[in-house]
Short mmCIF file of C-alpha atoms in Angstrom, two decimals:
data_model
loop_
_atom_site.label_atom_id
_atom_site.label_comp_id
_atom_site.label_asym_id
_atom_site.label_seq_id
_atom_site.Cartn_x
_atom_site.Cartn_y
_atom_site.Cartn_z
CA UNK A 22 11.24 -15.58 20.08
CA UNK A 23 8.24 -17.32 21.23
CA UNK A 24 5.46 -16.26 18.13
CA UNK A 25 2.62 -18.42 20.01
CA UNK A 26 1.26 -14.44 21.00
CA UNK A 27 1.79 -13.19 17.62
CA UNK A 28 -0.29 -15.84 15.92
CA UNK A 29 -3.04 -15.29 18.23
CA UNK A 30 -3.12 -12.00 18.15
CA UNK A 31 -2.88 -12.02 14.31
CA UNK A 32 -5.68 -13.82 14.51
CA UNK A 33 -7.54 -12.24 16.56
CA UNK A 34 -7.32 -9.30 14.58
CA UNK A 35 -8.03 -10.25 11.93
CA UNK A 36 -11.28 -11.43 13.38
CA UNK A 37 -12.01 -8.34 14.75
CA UNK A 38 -11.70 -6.97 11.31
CA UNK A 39 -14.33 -8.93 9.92
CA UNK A 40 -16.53 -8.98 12.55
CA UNK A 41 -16.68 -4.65 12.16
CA UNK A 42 -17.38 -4.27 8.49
CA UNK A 43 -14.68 -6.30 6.37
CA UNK A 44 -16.20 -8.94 4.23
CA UNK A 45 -12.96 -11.25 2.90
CA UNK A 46 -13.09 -11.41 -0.38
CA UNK A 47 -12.06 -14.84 -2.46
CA UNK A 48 -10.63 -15.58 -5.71
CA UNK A 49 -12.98 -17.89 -7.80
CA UNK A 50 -10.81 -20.14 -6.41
CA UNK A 51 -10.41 -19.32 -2.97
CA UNK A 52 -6.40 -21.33 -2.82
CA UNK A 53 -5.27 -20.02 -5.83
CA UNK A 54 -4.96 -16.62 -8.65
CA UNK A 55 -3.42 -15.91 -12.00
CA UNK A 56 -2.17 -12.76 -12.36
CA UNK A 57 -1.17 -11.80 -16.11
CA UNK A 58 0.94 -8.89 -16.96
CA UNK A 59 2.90 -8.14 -19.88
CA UNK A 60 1.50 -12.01 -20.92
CA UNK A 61 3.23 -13.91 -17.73
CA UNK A 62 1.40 -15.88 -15.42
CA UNK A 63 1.66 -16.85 -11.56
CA UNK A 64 -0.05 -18.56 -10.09
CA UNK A 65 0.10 -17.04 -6.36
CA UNK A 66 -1.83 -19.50 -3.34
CA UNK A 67 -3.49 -17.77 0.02
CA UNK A 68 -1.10 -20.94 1.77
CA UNK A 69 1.95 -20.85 0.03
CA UNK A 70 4.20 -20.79 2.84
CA UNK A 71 2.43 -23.04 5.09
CA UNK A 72 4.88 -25.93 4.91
CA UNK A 73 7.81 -24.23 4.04
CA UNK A 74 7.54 -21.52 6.85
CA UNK A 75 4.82 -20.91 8.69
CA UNK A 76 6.21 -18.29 10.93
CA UNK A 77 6.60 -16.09 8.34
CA UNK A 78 3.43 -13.82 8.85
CA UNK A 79 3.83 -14.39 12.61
CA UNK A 80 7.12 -12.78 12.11
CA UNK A 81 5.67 -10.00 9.81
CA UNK A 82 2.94 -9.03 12.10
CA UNK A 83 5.14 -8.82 15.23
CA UNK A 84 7.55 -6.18 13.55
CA UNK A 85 4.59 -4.25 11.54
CA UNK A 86 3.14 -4.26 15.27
CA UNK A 87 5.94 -2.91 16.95
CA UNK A 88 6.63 -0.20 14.27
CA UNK A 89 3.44 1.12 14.05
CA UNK A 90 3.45 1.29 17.52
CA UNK A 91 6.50 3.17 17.78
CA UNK A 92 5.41 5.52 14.71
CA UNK A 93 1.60 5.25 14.13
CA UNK A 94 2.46 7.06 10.59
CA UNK A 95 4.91 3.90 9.94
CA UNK A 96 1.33 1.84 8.99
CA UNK A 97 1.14 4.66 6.36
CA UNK A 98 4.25 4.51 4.87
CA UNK A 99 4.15 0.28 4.66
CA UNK A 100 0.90 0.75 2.51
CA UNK A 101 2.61 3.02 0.39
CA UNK A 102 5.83 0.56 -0.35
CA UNK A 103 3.60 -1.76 -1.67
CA UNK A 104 1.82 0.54 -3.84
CA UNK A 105 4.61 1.76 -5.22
CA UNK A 106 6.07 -1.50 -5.51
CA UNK A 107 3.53 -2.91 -7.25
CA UNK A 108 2.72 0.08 -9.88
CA UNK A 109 6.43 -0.79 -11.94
CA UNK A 110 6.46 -4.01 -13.21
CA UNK A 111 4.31 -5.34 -11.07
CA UNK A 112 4.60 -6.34 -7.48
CA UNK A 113 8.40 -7.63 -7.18
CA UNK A 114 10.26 -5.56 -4.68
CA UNK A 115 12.32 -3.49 -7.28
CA UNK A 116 11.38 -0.80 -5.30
CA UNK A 117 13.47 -1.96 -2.29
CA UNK A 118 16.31 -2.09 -4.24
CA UNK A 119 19.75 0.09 -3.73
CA UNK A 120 21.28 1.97 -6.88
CA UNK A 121 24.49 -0.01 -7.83
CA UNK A 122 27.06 0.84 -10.39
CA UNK A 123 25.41 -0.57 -13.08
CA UNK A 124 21.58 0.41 -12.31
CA UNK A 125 20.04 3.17 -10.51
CA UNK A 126 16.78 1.83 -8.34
CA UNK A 127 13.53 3.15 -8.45
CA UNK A 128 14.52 5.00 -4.49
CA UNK A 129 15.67 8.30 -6.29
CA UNK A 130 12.57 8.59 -8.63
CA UNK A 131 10.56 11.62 -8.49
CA UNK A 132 7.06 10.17 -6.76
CA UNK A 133 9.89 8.21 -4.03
CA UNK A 134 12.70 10.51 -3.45
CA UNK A 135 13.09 11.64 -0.03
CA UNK A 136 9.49 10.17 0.83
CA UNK A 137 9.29 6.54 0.97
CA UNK A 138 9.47 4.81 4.01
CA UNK A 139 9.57 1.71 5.89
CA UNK A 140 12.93 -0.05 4.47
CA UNK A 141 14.27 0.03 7.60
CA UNK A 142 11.28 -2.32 8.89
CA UNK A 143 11.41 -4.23 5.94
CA UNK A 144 15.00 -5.26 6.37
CA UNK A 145 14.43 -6.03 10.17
CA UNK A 146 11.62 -8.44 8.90
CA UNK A 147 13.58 -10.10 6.37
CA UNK A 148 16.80 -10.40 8.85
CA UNK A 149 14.13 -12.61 11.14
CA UNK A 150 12.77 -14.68 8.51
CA UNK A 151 16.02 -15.63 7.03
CA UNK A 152 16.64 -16.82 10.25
CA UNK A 153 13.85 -19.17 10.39
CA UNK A 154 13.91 -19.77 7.24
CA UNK A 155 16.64 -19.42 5.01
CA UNK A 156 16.07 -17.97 0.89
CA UNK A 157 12.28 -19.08 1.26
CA UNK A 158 9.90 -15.90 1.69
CA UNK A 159 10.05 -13.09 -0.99
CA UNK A 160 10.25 -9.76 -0.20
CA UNK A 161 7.61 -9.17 -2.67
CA UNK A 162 5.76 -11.16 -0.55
CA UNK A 163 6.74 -9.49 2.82
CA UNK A 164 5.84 -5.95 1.44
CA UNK A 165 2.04 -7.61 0.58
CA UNK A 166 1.70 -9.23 4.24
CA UNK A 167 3.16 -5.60 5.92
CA UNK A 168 0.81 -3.56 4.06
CA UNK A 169 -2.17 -5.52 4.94
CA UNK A 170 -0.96 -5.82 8.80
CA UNK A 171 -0.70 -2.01 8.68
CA UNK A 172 -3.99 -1.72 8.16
CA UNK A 173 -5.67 -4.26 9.79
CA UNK A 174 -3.06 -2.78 12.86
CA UNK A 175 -4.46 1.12 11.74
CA UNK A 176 -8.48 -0.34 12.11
CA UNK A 177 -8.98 -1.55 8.84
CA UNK A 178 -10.20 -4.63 7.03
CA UNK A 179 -8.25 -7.56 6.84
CA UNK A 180 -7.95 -9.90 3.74
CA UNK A 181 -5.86 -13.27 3.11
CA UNK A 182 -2.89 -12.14 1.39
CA UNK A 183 -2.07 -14.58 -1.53
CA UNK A 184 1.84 -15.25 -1.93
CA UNK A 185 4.32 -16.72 -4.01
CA UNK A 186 6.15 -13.56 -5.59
CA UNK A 187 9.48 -13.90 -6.65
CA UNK A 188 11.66 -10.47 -6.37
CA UNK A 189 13.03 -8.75 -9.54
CA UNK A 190 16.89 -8.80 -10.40
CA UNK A 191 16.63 -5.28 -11.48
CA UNK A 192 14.54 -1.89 -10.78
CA UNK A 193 13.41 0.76 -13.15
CA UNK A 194 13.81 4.51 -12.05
CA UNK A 195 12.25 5.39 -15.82
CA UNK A 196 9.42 3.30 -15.10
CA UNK A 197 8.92 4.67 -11.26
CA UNK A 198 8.77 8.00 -12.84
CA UNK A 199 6.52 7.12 -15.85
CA UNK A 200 3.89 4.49 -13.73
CA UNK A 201 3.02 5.71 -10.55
CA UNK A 202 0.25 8.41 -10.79
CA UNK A 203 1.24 12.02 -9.52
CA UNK A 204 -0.38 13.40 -6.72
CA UNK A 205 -1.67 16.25 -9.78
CA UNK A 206 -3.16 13.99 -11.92
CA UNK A 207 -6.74 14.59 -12.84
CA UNK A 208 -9.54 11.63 -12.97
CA UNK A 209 -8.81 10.78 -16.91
CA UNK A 210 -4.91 10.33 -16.14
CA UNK A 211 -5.63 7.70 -13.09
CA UNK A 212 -7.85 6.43 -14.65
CA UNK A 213 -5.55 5.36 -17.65
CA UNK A 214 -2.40 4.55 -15.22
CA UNK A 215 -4.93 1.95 -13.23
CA UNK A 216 -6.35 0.60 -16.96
CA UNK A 217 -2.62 -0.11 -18.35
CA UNK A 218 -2.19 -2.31 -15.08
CA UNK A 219 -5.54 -4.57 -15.72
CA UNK A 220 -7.57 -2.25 -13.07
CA UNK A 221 -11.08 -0.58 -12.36
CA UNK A 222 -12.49 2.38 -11.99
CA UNK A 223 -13.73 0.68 -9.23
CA UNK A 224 -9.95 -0.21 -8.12
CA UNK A 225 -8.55 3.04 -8.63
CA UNK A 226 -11.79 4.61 -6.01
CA UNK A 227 -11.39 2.01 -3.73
CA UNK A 228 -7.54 1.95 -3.33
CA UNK A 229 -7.53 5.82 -3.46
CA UNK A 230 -9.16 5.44 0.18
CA UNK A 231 -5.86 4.35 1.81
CA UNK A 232 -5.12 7.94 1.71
CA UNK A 233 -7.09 8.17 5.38
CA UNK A 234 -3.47 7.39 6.52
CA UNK A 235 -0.65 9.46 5.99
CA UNK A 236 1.28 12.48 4.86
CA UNK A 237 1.98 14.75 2.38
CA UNK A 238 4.47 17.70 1.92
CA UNK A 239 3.04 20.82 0.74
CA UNK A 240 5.06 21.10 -2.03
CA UNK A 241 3.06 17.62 -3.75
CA UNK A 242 -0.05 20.19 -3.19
CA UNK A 243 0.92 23.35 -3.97
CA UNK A 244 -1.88 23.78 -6.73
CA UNK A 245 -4.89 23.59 -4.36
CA UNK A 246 -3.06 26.09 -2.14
CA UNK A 247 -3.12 28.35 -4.86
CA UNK A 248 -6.28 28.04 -5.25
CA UNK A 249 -5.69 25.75 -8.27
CA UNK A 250 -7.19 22.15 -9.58
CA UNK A 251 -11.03 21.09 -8.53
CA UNK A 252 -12.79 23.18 -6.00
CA UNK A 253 -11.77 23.67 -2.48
CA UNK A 254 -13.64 24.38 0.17
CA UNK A 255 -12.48 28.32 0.81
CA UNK A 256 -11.67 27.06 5.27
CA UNK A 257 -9.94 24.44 4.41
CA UNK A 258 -7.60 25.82 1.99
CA UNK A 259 -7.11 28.96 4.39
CA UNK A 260 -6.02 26.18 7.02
CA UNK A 261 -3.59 24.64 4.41
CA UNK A 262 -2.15 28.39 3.52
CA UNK A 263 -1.43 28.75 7.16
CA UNK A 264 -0.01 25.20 7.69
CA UNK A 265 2.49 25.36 4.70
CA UNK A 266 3.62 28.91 5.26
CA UNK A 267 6.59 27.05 5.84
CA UNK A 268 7.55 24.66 2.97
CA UNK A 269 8.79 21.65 4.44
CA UNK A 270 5.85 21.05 6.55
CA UNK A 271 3.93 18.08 6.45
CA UNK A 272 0.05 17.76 6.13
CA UNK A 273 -2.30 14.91 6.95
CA UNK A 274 -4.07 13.34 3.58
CA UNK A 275 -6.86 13.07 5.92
CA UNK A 276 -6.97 15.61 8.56
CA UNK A 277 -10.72 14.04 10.40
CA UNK A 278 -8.47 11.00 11.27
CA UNK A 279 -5.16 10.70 10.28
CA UNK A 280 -3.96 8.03 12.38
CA UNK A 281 -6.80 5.32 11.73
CA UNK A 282 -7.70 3.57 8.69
CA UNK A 283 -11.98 4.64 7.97
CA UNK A 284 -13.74 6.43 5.67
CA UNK A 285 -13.88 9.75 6.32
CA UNK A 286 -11.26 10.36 3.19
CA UNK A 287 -14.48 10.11 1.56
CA UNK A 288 -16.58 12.43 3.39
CA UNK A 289 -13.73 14.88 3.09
CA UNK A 290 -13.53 14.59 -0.79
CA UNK A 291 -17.46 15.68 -0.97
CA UNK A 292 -16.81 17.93 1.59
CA UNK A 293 -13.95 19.66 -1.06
CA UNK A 294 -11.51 19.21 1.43
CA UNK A 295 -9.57 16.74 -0.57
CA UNK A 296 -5.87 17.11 0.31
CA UNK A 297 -3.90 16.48 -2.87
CA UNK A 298 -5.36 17.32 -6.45
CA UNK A 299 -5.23 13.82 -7.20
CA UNK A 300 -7.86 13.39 -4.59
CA UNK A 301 -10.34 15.93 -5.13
CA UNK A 302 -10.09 14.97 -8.92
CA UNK A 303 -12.11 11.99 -8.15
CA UNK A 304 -15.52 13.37 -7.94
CA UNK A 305 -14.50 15.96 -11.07
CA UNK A 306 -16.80 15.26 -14.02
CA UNK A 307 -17.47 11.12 -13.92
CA UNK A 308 -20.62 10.46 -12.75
CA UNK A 309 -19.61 6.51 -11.66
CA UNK A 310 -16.62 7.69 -9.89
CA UNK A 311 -18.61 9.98 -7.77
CA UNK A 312 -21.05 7.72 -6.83
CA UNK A 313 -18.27 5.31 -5.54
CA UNK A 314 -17.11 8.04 -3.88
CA UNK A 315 -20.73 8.19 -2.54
CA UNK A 316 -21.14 4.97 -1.37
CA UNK A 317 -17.74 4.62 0.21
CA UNK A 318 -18.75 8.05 2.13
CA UNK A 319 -22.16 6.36 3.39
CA UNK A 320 -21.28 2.96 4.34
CA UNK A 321 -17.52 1.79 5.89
CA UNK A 322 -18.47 -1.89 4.89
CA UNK A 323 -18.64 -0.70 1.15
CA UNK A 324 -15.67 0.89 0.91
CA UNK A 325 -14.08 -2.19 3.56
CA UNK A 326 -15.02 -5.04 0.97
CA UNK A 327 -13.78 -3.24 -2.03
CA UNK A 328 -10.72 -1.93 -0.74
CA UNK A 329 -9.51 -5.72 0.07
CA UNK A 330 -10.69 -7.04 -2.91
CA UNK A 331 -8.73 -4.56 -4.84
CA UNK A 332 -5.52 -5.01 -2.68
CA UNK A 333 -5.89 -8.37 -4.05
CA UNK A 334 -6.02 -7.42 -7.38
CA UNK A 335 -3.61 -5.29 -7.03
CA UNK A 336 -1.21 -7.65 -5.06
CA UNK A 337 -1.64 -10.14 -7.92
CA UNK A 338 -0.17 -7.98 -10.72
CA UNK A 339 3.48 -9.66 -11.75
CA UNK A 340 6.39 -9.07 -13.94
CA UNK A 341 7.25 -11.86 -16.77
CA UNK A 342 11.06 -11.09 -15.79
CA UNK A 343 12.83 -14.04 -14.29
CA UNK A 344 12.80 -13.41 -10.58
CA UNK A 345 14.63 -15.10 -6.95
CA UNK A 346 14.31 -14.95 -3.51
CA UNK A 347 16.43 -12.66 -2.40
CA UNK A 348 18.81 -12.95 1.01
CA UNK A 349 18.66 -9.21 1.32
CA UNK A 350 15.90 -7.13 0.22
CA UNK A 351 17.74 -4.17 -0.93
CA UNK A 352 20.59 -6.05 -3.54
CA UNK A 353 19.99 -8.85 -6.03
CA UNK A 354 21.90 -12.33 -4.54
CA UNK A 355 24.42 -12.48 -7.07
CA UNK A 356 26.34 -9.65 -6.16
CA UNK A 357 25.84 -10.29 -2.26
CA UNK A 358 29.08 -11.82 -0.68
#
């Protein structure tokens, strides 16, 4: 495949992105970051693949392109991978891992089971770049460059995604469980999930926002439809009664604009028309939070900046596990054939 379009359209995005709002943020040094957790460090570079394979987020961006297009809620569920990814042991790919007979993967834990998705996308990007080039891009890596793509590909700001992950030779269904915030949490429980992981109040508002994109069953809500958790505006909740009469149904975390990465998750928080608990919790009872909350709701460009900044951050956090590049995203190499 000829990836002469994809560059230049990658491109091209991204300076679109800029141009309407984004401002890129920069390490203090803009080629390289240290990201320290559990005492290891990695150093992770914006160009790390540039000699080694440069068609790598070419190859990324064509497939992220072509399943968002196909599924506009696929740009959604790539953010989410990475999140969740990134929340157990830092950002290492565990969670793409399948259960074998010695460990059970982080796929069956309570906050992933029967929701995440994407790992069909993943594995169709990985199957190309392996191609090109052979045991040299991480899927750690791939899930950072997808998520940003599906946002940049959803409206959003873009941001240079720093690489140089290795991916874990195990996965922790305790820790999956234990680390990634429920969608009932209230402010003081995010706020100490986001602390344990080295980030911000700031962080925590700011990545909150990519909830503009998605899903949620109504089961992961159930305590605003009863009328439960922070207030609710008394319409909106009436419109989520009616929606989730039926169980299995599906609601949008944002339902102004579901489809397109923006702000109004913001306006709709103020508004108390915050989808899950979790949400609405963020303007409960801490004054900086809700002035965040605030800002992001007033300007796009606010809420732009910080959101890549903390994808960054967020991005940067690492295991100090002994890691590989795997040949298949969803089993360790050494028991590959």
């Amino acid at each position: 495949m000829d990836y002469n379009y994809y560059i230049t359209a990658f491109v091209c995005l991204m300076m679109f992105s800029a141009a309407f709002g984004s401002t890129l943020p920069n390490s203090t040094n803009p080629n390289e970051a240290e990201a320290c957790v559990n005492g290891a460090t990695i150093s992770l570079t914006f160009d790390f693949y540039l000699s080694s394979c440069p068609e790598a987020e070419a190859i990324v961006f064509s497939w992220v392109e072509k399943a968002v297009s196909d599924d506009p809620r696929m740009a959604a569920s790539l953010l989410r991978l990475h999140f969740h990814d990134c929340f157990v042991n830092g950002c290492d790919a565990s969670v793409l891992l399948d259960d074998t007979a010695s460990m059970v993967g982080e796929k069956s834990a309570a906050p992933n089971a029967n929701s995440l998705r994407g790992f069909d996308v993943i594995d169709a990007i990985k199957a190309e770049i392996e191609y090109f080039c052979p045991q040299t891009v991480s899927c750690a890596d791939i899930l950072a460059i997808a998520a940003r793509d599906a946002v940049v590909l959803s409206g959003g700001p873009a941001w240079e995604v720093e690489m140089g992950r290795k991916d874990s030779l195990t996965a922790s269904k305790a820790s999956a469980n234990n680390n990634i915030p429920s969608p009932n949490s209230d402010l003081p429980t995010l706020m100490s999930k986001f602390q344990a992981l080295g980030l911000s109040l700031q962080d925590l508002l700011a990545l909150s926002g990519a909830h503009t994109m998605g899903k949620a069953r109504c089961s992961t809500f159930s305590a605003r439809l009863n009328g439960g958790g922070p207030d609710i505006n008394v319409e909106f909740l009436q419109s989520l009664q009616q929606l989730c009469a039926v169980n299995t149904t599906l609601a949008d975390l944002d339902h102004a604009t579901p489809m397109t990465f923006d702000n109004r998750y913001f306006t709709n928080i103020l508004s108390s028309e915050g989808l899950l608990p979790s949400d609405q919790a963020l303007v409960a009872g801490v004054d900086e939070a809700r002035a965040l909350v605030q800002s992001y709701a007033l300007d796009a460009r606010v809420f732009y900046r910080d959101f890549a900044k903390s994808m960054i951050e967020m991005g940067g956090l690492q295991s100090a596990a002994a890691g590989e590049i795997r040949r298949n995203c969803r089993a360790v190499n050494q028991i590959l054939p």
